[in-house]
Short mmCIF file of C-alpha atoms in Angstrom, two decimals:
data_model
loop_
_atom_site.label_atom_id
_atom_site.label_comp_id
_atom_site.label_asym_id
_atom_site.label_seq_id
_atom_site.Cartn_x
_atom_site.Cartn_y
_atom_site.Cartn_z
CA MET X 1 -45.70 5.76 -9.48
CA GLU X 2 -45.55 7.94 -5.88
CA GLN X 3 -48.16 9.90 -5.78
CA LEU X 4 -49.88 13.11 -3.32
CA THR X 5 -53.03 13.12 -1.81
CA TYR X 6 -54.58 16.11 -0.82
CA ASP X 7 -56.19 14.92 2.12
CA GLU X 8 -52.55 15.57 2.62
CA VAL X 9 -52.09 18.45 1.68
CA GLU X 10 -54.90 19.77 3.87
CA ALA X 11 -53.73 17.46 7.13
CA ALA X 12 -50.78 19.86 6.57
CA GLY X 13 -52.62 23.21 6.58
CA GLN X 14 -53.76 22.68 9.87
CA ARG X 15 -50.30 21.23 11.70
CA ILE X 16 -47.98 24.85 9.90
CA ALA X 17 -51.37 26.93 10.52
CA GLY X 18 -49.96 29.90 12.60
CA ARG X 19 -46.10 28.57 11.58
CA VAL X 20 -46.33 30.36 7.94
CA ARG X 21 -47.40 33.82 7.07
CA PRO X 22 -50.09 33.50 4.75
CA VAL X 23 -49.93 34.42 1.51
CA ALA X 24 -50.49 37.92 -0.05
CA VAL X 25 -51.92 38.55 -3.62
CA ALA X 26 -51.92 42.05 -5.20
CA PRO X 27 -53.67 43.02 -8.63
CA GLY X 28 -51.85 42.86 -11.73
CA ASP X 29 -52.33 46.18 -14.50
CA ASP X 30 -55.40 44.29 -16.25
CA GLY X 31 -58.71 44.99 -14.88
CA GLY X 32 -58.13 41.83 -12.20
CA ARG X 33 -57.18 39.33 -14.71
CA THR X 34 -54.20 38.60 -13.05
CA TRP X 35 -52.81 38.08 -9.76
CA LEU X 36 -50.02 37.97 -8.35
CA ALA X 37 -49.17 35.72 -5.40
CA LEU X 38 -46.65 37.13 -3.76
CA GLU X 39 -44.90 34.19 -1.34
CA PHE X 40 -41.42 36.03 -2.00
CA LEU X 41 -42.44 37.82 1.59
CA GLN X 42 -43.00 33.92 3.11
CA HIS X 43 -40.36 33.37 6.31
CA THR X 44 -37.03 33.41 4.65
CA GLY X 45 -37.80 34.66 1.59
CA SER X 46 -39.41 31.59 -0.31
CA PHE X 47 -42.41 28.99 -0.17
CA LYS X 48 -40.19 26.25 1.33
CA ALA X 49 -41.14 27.11 4.31
CA ARG X 50 -43.75 25.57 4.73
CA GLY X 51 -42.54 22.09 3.78
CA ALA X 52 -39.93 22.55 6.10
CA GLN X 53 -42.37 23.35 8.63
CA ASN X 54 -44.49 20.38 7.70
CA PHE X 55 -41.60 18.33 7.52
CA LEU X 56 -40.06 18.73 11.08
CA LEU X 57 -43.65 18.93 12.69
CA ALA X 58 -44.71 15.63 11.61
CA HIS X 59 -41.63 14.07 12.83
CA ALA X 60 -41.80 16.46 16.31
CA GLU X 61 -45.30 14.56 16.81
CA ALA X 62 -43.83 10.91 15.64
CA GLY X 63 -40.74 11.29 17.68
CA THR X 64 -38.29 10.70 15.29
CA LEU X 65 -36.21 13.59 15.41
CA PRO X 66 -32.76 12.65 16.70
CA SER X 67 -30.14 14.28 18.21
CA ALA X 68 -28.12 14.45 14.56
CA GLY X 69 -30.71 17.20 14.04
CA VAL X 70 -31.78 17.72 10.29
CA THR X 71 -29.85 17.77 7.32
CA ILE X 72 -30.24 19.22 3.96
CA ALA X 73 -28.70 19.55 -0.12
CA SER X 74 -30.38 22.84 -1.53
CA GLY X 75 -30.04 25.62 -4.41
CA GLY X 76 -30.23 27.44 -1.11
CA ASN X 77 -33.92 28.59 -0.56
CA ALA X 78 -34.29 24.89 0.94
CA GLY X 79 -31.70 24.65 2.98
CA LEU X 80 -32.81 28.50 4.21
CA ALA X 81 -36.06 27.19 5.12
CA CYS X 82 -34.94 23.98 6.52
CA ALA X 83 -32.45 26.30 9.09
CA TRP X 84 -35.24 28.59 9.70
CA ALA X 85 -37.60 26.10 10.95
CA ALA X 86 -34.84 23.54 12.73
CA ARG X 87 -33.88 26.57 14.41
CA GLU X 88 -37.64 27.37 15.55
CA LEU X 89 -37.89 23.89 17.11
CA GLY X 90 -34.17 24.44 18.91
CA VAL X 91 -32.93 21.63 16.43
CA ARG X 92 -29.41 21.03 14.58
CA ALA X 93 -28.99 21.73 10.83
CA THR X 94 -26.72 20.59 8.94
CA VAL X 95 -27.07 22.18 5.51
CA PHE X 96 -25.25 21.10 1.54
CA LEU X 97 -24.94 23.35 -0.83
CA PRO X 98 -23.17 23.56 -4.09
CA GLU X 99 -20.38 25.98 -4.37
CA THR X 100 -22.54 28.38 -7.20
CA ALA X 101 -24.81 29.26 -4.29
CA SER X 102 -25.98 32.63 -4.41
CA PRO X 103 -24.03 34.72 -0.77
CA VAL X 104 -26.92 36.14 0.01
CA LYS X 105 -28.47 32.53 0.87
CA LEU X 106 -24.85 31.39 2.73
CA ASP X 107 -24.88 34.74 4.98
CA ARG X 108 -29.25 34.38 5.45
CA LEU X 109 -27.79 30.36 6.66
CA ARG X 110 -25.49 31.03 8.43
CA SER X 111 -27.24 33.69 10.23
CA TYR X 112 -30.00 30.65 11.84
CA GLY X 113 -27.37 29.09 13.14
CA ALA X 114 -27.26 26.28 10.65
CA GLN X 115 -23.13 24.37 9.27
CA VAL X 116 -23.18 25.32 5.71
CA ARG X 117 -20.84 22.46 3.67
CA LEU X 118 -20.19 23.83 0.51
CA VAL X 119 -19.33 20.90 -2.16
CA GLY X 120 -19.46 20.54 -6.23
CA ARG X 121 -21.65 23.28 -8.72
CA GLU X 122 -24.64 21.55 -9.35
CA TYR X 123 -27.15 20.26 -6.79
CA ALA X 124 -27.16 17.43 -7.69
CA GLU X 125 -23.19 17.11 -5.67
CA ALA X 126 -24.60 18.33 -2.93
CA LEU X 127 -27.16 15.90 -2.55
CA ALA X 128 -24.92 12.50 -2.68
CA ALA X 129 -22.46 14.56 0.07
CA CYS X 130 -25.84 15.24 2.52
CA GLU X 131 -26.91 11.80 1.85
CA GLU X 132 -23.23 10.03 2.91
CA PHE X 133 -23.26 12.70 5.91
CA SER X 134 -26.75 11.50 6.60
CA SER X 135 -26.02 8.20 6.76
CA GLY X 136 -22.68 8.81 9.08
CA SER X 137 -23.60 11.24 11.51
CA GLY X 138 -27.54 9.78 11.89
CA ALA X 139 -29.12 13.25 11.00
CA LEU X 140 -32.59 12.49 10.10
CA ALA X 141 -32.36 13.78 6.63
CA SER X 142 -34.52 15.70 4.25
CA HIS X 143 -35.27 16.70 0.84
CA ALA X 144 -35.28 20.29 -1.32
CA TYR X 145 -38.01 19.05 -2.64
CA ASP X 146 -38.70 15.01 -3.12
CA HIS X 147 -40.37 14.31 0.08
CA PRO X 148 -44.59 13.84 0.29
CA LEU X 149 -44.23 15.96 3.66
CA ILE X 150 -42.69 19.02 2.01
CA ALA X 151 -44.89 18.56 -1.80
CA ALA X 152 -47.88 18.79 0.81
CA GLY X 153 -46.30 21.72 2.99
CA ALA X 154 -46.19 24.13 0.06
CA GLY X 155 -49.56 23.10 -1.59
CA THR X 156 -50.55 24.58 1.34
CA VAL X 157 -50.09 28.12 -0.71
CA LEU X 158 -53.04 26.99 -3.21
CA ASP X 159 -55.62 27.39 -1.36
CA GLU X 160 -55.09 30.27 0.37
CA ILE X 161 -54.42 32.03 -3.39
CA ARG X 162 -57.38 30.38 -4.36
CA ALA X 163 -59.28 32.02 -0.92
CA ARG X 164 -57.80 36.01 -1.86
CA VAL X 165 -59.33 35.22 -5.76
CA PRO X 166 -61.99 33.79 -5.90
CA GLY X 167 -63.21 32.28 -9.15
CA LEU X 168 -59.23 31.33 -10.06
CA ASP X 169 -59.37 29.74 -13.20
CA THR X 170 -55.39 29.57 -13.57
CA VAL X 171 -52.30 28.98 -11.56
CA VAL X 172 -48.74 29.16 -13.21
CA VAL X 173 -45.94 28.27 -10.83
CA SER X 174 -42.42 28.23 -11.69
CA VAL X 175 -40.55 23.92 -11.24
CA GLY X 176 -37.48 23.28 -10.38
CA GLY X 177 -37.48 19.74 -8.70
CA GLY X 178 -41.44 19.80 -8.63
CA GLY X 179 -42.51 19.88 -4.90
CA LEU X 180 -44.41 23.30 -4.95
CA PHE X 181 -45.97 22.43 -8.62
CA ALA X 182 -46.66 18.80 -7.23
CA GLY X 183 -48.37 19.90 -3.74
CA VAL X 184 -49.85 22.89 -5.99
CA ALA X 185 -51.49 20.93 -8.72
CA VAL X 186 -53.12 18.64 -5.96
CA ALA X 187 -54.60 20.71 -4.45
CA ALA X 188 -55.30 22.79 -7.67
CA ARG X 189 -56.66 19.77 -8.94
CA GLU X 190 -59.40 19.00 -5.88
CA HIS X 191 -60.89 22.68 -7.24
CA GLY X 192 -60.76 22.57 -10.68
CA VAL X 193 -58.48 25.26 -11.48
CA ARG X 194 -55.83 24.30 -13.80
CA VAL X 195 -51.99 24.84 -13.66
CA VAL X 196 -49.36 26.72 -15.81
CA ALA X 197 -46.06 24.44 -14.89
CA VAL X 198 -42.87 26.49 -16.08
CA GLU X 199 -39.46 25.60 -16.45
CA PRO X 200 -35.67 27.10 -17.80
CA SER X 201 -35.64 25.72 -21.45
CA GLY X 202 -31.92 25.29 -20.03
CA SER X 203 -33.63 23.69 -16.73
CA ARG X 204 -36.36 21.10 -17.94
CA ALA X 205 -36.75 18.13 -15.78
CA LEU X 206 -40.46 17.81 -15.31
CA ASN X 207 -40.93 18.73 -19.14
CA ALA X 208 -38.30 15.77 -19.98
CA ALA X 209 -39.74 13.55 -17.51
CA LEU X 210 -43.38 13.75 -19.59
CA GLU X 211 -41.85 13.36 -22.47
CA ALA X 212 -39.96 10.31 -20.78
CA GLY X 213 -42.96 8.94 -19.05
CA ARG X 214 -40.92 8.40 -16.25
CA PRO X 215 -38.36 10.76 -14.39
CA VAL X 216 -35.34 10.91 -16.02
CA ASP X 217 -31.96 13.03 -15.70
CA VAL X 218 -31.35 15.97 -17.57
CA PRO X 219 -28.47 18.53 -17.98
CA VAL X 220 -29.01 21.81 -15.93
CA ALA X 221 -27.85 25.38 -17.43
CA SER X 222 -30.30 28.17 -16.82
CA VAL X 223 -29.88 31.85 -15.36
CA ALA X 224 -32.20 30.11 -12.32
CA GLN X 225 -30.43 26.95 -11.67
CA ASP X 226 -29.52 28.09 -8.29
CA ALA X 227 -33.06 27.41 -6.86
CA LEU X 228 -34.58 25.23 -10.33
CA GLY X 229 -31.63 23.69 -11.15
CA ALA X 230 -32.77 19.94 -10.03
CA ARG X 231 -31.04 17.49 -12.57
CA ARG X 232 -34.63 14.95 -11.75
CA ALA X 233 -38.05 16.13 -11.68
CA THR X 234 -39.53 14.18 -8.52
CA ALA X 235 -42.17 10.81 -9.04
CA LEU X 236 -44.77 13.17 -7.19
CA ALA X 237 -44.24 16.07 -10.23
CA VAL X 238 -44.33 13.70 -13.27
CA HIS X 239 -47.53 11.80 -11.71
CA ALA X 240 -49.45 15.33 -10.80
CA ALA X 241 -48.99 16.28 -14.54
CA GLY X 242 -50.20 13.59 -15.85
CA HIS X 243 -54.30 14.67 -15.30
CA GLU X 244 -55.95 17.50 -17.12
CA GLY X 245 -55.88 20.37 -16.46
CA VAL X 246 -51.70 21.00 -16.40
CA ARG X 247 -49.43 22.69 -18.63
CA SER X 248 -46.20 22.33 -19.34
CA VAL X 249 -44.77 25.12 -20.68
CA LEU X 250 -40.50 26.08 -21.58
CA VAL X 251 -39.48 30.10 -21.31
CA GLU X 252 -35.62 31.55 -22.14
CA ASP X 253 -33.28 32.44 -20.24
CA GLU X 254 -33.24 36.52 -21.93
CA VAL X 255 -37.39 36.11 -21.40
CA ILE X 256 -36.72 35.23 -17.37
CA VAL X 257 -34.41 37.82 -17.37
CA ALA X 258 -36.67 40.73 -18.65
CA ALA X 259 -39.57 39.10 -16.48
CA ARG X 260 -37.30 39.83 -13.37
CA ARG X 261 -36.49 43.61 -14.45
CA ARG X 262 -39.53 44.45 -15.36
CA LEU X 263 -40.96 43.37 -11.70
CA TRP X 264 -38.68 45.81 -10.67
CA GLU X 265 -38.77 48.88 -12.85
CA GLU X 266 -42.82 48.61 -12.47
CA ARG X 267 -43.22 47.78 -9.29
CA ARG X 268 -40.26 48.17 -7.44
CA ILE X 269 -40.91 44.39 -6.43
CA ALA X 270 -36.66 42.60 -7.07
CA VAL X 271 -36.82 38.71 -7.02
CA GLU X 272 -34.30 35.42 -7.42
CA TYR X 273 -35.24 33.91 -11.35
CA ALA X 274 -36.66 31.25 -10.23
CA ALA X 275 -40.22 33.37 -9.21
CA SER X 276 -39.84 35.71 -12.97
CA THR X 277 -39.80 32.03 -14.54
CA ALA X 278 -43.36 32.00 -13.86
CA LEU X 279 -44.38 35.25 -15.62
CA ALA X 280 -42.19 35.05 -17.56
CA ALA X 281 -44.41 32.42 -19.08
CA LEU X 282 -47.71 34.15 -18.27
CA ASP X 283 -49.05 34.91 -21.94
CA ARG X 284 -49.05 31.44 -22.16
CA ALA X 285 -51.89 30.63 -19.53
CA GLU X 286 -55.85 30.51 -19.52
CA GLY X 287 -58.53 31.56 -17.90
CA GLU X 288 -60.37 35.21 -16.85
CA ARG X 289 -58.51 34.50 -13.32
CA ILE X 290 -55.54 33.84 -13.23
CA ALA X 291 -53.19 33.58 -10.44
CA VAL X 292 -48.56 34.05 -10.95
CA LEU X 293 -46.89 32.49 -8.24
CA LEU X 294 -43.74 34.56 -7.58
CA CYS X 295 -42.14 31.54 -5.21
CA GLY X 296 -38.98 33.69 -3.60
CA ALA X 297 -36.94 36.65 -3.86
CA ASN X 298 -33.47 35.15 -2.19
CA THR X 299 -31.39 37.57 -4.67
CA ASP X 300 -28.71 40.20 -4.51
CA PRO X 301 -30.62 43.38 -6.56
CA SER X 302 -27.94 45.57 -6.97
CA ASP X 303 -28.01 44.61 -10.86
CA LEU X 304 -31.86 45.41 -10.93
CA VAL X 305 -30.54 48.99 -10.00
CA ASN X 306 -27.47 49.66 -12.35
#
């Protein structure tokens, strides 16, 4: 089964240094036990900027960026990151999204100069269209999560969290297709940090893969599906989840919604449902010092102020 190494995460950290924002952390309300990793402050509003930079920079170093540019299918955040990173390198980007994509994400994508194409109702349909486009145009196909360079880039956030939270015991992370989780879990294992992998009960690609012993397709129906709506987890995540120190946890949509609202009411932080998914499982995390990774904030906050 495909696996990621900590050497790849370290190499990604060196490659993207100075091109992404170091993660900020904020203390919880429990005297230093819990910390919030504010990765939604990252360029493009999510952790995806890390993997996108690593992917494109690695191809630029290798001389494998085609004149046709780069293309990606995304629920929104990976597309934003890819379009932003492509603009930074002067590369064209064509982004495929499901028709259910957030208008906030669509507007931001277009502001980065990307060509936007809406296909189908789910990420899997947008992905099929993206693959066809890549084959016909010669554009370099990136991926929202299922690529070692993408996962390694995402995993760089864990060492930054450790530097800001000395003695970190556990990190809690939301899981969609599993790229962020795979990178974080590999880095966490290197340093003896436990990982809680959190998914909505209606979008449980990693949890189902662990039950089956291999990646399998799952139905997707969750309030967080615009970012956590992958039908199938990457094999990188399934392998990383098979090690000691990793727990797979499911949370219901109503708990995700409540966690998002709590962040707004108590801290005036407006995150997307994918980010509050991790916070919704905080009570399942064990350890003296716990970091909850708030992964993205590309959301319309109007429903929080009504």
